[in-house]
mmCIF file of C-alpha atoms in Angstrom:
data_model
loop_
_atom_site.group_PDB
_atom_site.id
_atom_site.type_symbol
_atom_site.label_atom_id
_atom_site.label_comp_id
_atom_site.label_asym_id
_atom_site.label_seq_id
_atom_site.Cartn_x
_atom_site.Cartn_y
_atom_site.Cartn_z
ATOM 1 C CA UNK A 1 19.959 -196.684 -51.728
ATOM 2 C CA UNK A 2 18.916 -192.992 -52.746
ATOM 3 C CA UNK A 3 16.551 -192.228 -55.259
ATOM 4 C CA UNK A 4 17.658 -190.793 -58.050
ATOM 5 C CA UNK A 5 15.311 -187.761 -58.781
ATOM 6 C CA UNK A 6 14.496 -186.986 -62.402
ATOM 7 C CA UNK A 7 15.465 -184.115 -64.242
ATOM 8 C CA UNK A 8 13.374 -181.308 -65.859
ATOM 9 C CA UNK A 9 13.327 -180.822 -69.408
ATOM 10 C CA UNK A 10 13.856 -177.486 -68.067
ATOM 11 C CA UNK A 11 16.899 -178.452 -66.211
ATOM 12 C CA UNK A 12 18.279 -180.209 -69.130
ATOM 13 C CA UNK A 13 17.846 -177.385 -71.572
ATOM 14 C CA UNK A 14 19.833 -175.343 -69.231
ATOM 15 C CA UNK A 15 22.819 -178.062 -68.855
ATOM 16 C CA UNK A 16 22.648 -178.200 -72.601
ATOM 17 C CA UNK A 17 23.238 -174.115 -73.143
ATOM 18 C CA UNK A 18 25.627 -174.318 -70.543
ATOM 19 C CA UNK A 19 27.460 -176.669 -72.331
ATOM 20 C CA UNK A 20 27.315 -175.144 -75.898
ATOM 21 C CA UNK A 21 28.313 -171.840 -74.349
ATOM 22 C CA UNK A 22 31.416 -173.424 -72.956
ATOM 23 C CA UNK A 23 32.616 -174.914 -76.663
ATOM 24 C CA UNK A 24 31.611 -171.780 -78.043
ATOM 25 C CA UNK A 25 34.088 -170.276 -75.897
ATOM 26 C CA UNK A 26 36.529 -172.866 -76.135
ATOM 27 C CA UNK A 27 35.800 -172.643 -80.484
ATOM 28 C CA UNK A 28 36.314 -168.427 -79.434
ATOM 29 C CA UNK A 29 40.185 -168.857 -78.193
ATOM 30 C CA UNK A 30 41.025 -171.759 -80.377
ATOM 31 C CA UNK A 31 40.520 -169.030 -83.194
ATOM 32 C CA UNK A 32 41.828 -166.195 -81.596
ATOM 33 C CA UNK A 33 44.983 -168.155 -81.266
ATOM 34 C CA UNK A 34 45.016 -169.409 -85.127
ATOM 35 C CA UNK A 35 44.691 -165.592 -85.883
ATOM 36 C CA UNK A 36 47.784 -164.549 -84.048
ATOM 37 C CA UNK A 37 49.781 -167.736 -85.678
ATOM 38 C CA UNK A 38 48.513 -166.721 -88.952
ATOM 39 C CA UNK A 39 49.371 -162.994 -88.317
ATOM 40 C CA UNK A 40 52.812 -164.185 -87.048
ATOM 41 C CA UNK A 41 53.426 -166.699 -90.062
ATOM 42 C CA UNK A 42 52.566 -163.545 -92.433
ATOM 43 C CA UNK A 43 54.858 -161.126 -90.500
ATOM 44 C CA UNK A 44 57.845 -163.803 -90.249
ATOM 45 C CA UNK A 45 57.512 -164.429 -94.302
ATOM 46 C CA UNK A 46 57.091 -160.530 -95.066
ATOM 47 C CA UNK A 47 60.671 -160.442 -93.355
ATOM 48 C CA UNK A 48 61.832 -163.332 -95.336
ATOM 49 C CA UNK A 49 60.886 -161.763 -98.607
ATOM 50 C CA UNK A 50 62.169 -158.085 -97.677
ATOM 51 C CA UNK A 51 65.573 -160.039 -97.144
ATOM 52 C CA UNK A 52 66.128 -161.649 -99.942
ATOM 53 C CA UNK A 53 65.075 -158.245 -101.967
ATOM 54 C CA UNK A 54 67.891 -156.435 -99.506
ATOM 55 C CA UNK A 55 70.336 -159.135 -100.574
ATOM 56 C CA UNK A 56 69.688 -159.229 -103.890
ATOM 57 C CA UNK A 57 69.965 -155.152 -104.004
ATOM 58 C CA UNK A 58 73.043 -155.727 -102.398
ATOM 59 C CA UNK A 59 74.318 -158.213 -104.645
ATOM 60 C CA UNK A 60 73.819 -156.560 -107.488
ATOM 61 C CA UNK A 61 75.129 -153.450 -106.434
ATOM 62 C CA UNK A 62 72.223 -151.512 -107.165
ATOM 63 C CA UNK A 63 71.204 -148.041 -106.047
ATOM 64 C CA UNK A 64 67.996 -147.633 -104.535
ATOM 65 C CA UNK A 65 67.826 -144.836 -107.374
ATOM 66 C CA UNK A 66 67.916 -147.175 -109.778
ATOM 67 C CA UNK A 67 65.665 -149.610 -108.169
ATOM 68 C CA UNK A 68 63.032 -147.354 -108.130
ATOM 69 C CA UNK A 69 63.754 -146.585 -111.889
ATOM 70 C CA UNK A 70 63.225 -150.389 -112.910
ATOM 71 C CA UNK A 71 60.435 -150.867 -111.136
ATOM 72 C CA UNK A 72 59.088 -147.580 -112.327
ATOM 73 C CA UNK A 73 59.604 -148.838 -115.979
ATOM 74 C CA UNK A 74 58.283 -152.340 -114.920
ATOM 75 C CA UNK A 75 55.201 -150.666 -113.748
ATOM 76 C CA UNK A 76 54.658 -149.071 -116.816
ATOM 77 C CA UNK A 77 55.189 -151.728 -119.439
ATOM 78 C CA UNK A 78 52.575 -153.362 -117.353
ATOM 79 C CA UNK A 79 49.976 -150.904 -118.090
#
């Protein structure tokens, strides 16, 4: 049978920042990719919102004259 021949400390420091580098890397993409979802998720509900504004314009047969006048006023009465 061979014998087995004994690490370094060395040698298992090195395995060891090997290792971490390879998570960190891994950790890296995971949140690269969680940032694109996110960005996505934002951009998808952004379009939900704008529609429902464009259908409630439309519903309401409003101008975008006077949409601009009642926010306008509802911009000032906040103030």
């Amino acid at each position: 049978m061979a014998e087995r021949i004994r690490r370094t400390q060395k040698e298992i420091l090195r395995d060891k920042l090997v290792k971490i580098d390879g998570e960190i890397d891994k950790a890296s993409a995971t949140l690269k990719r969680l940032k694109n979802e996110r960005s996505q998720h934002e951009k998808e509900l952004n379009d939900l919102e704008m529609g429902e504004v464009v259908e409630l314009i439309r519903s309401s047969n409003i101008t975008t004259q006077e949409l601009q006048n009642l926010v306008a006023d509802h911009v000032r009465r906040k103030k």
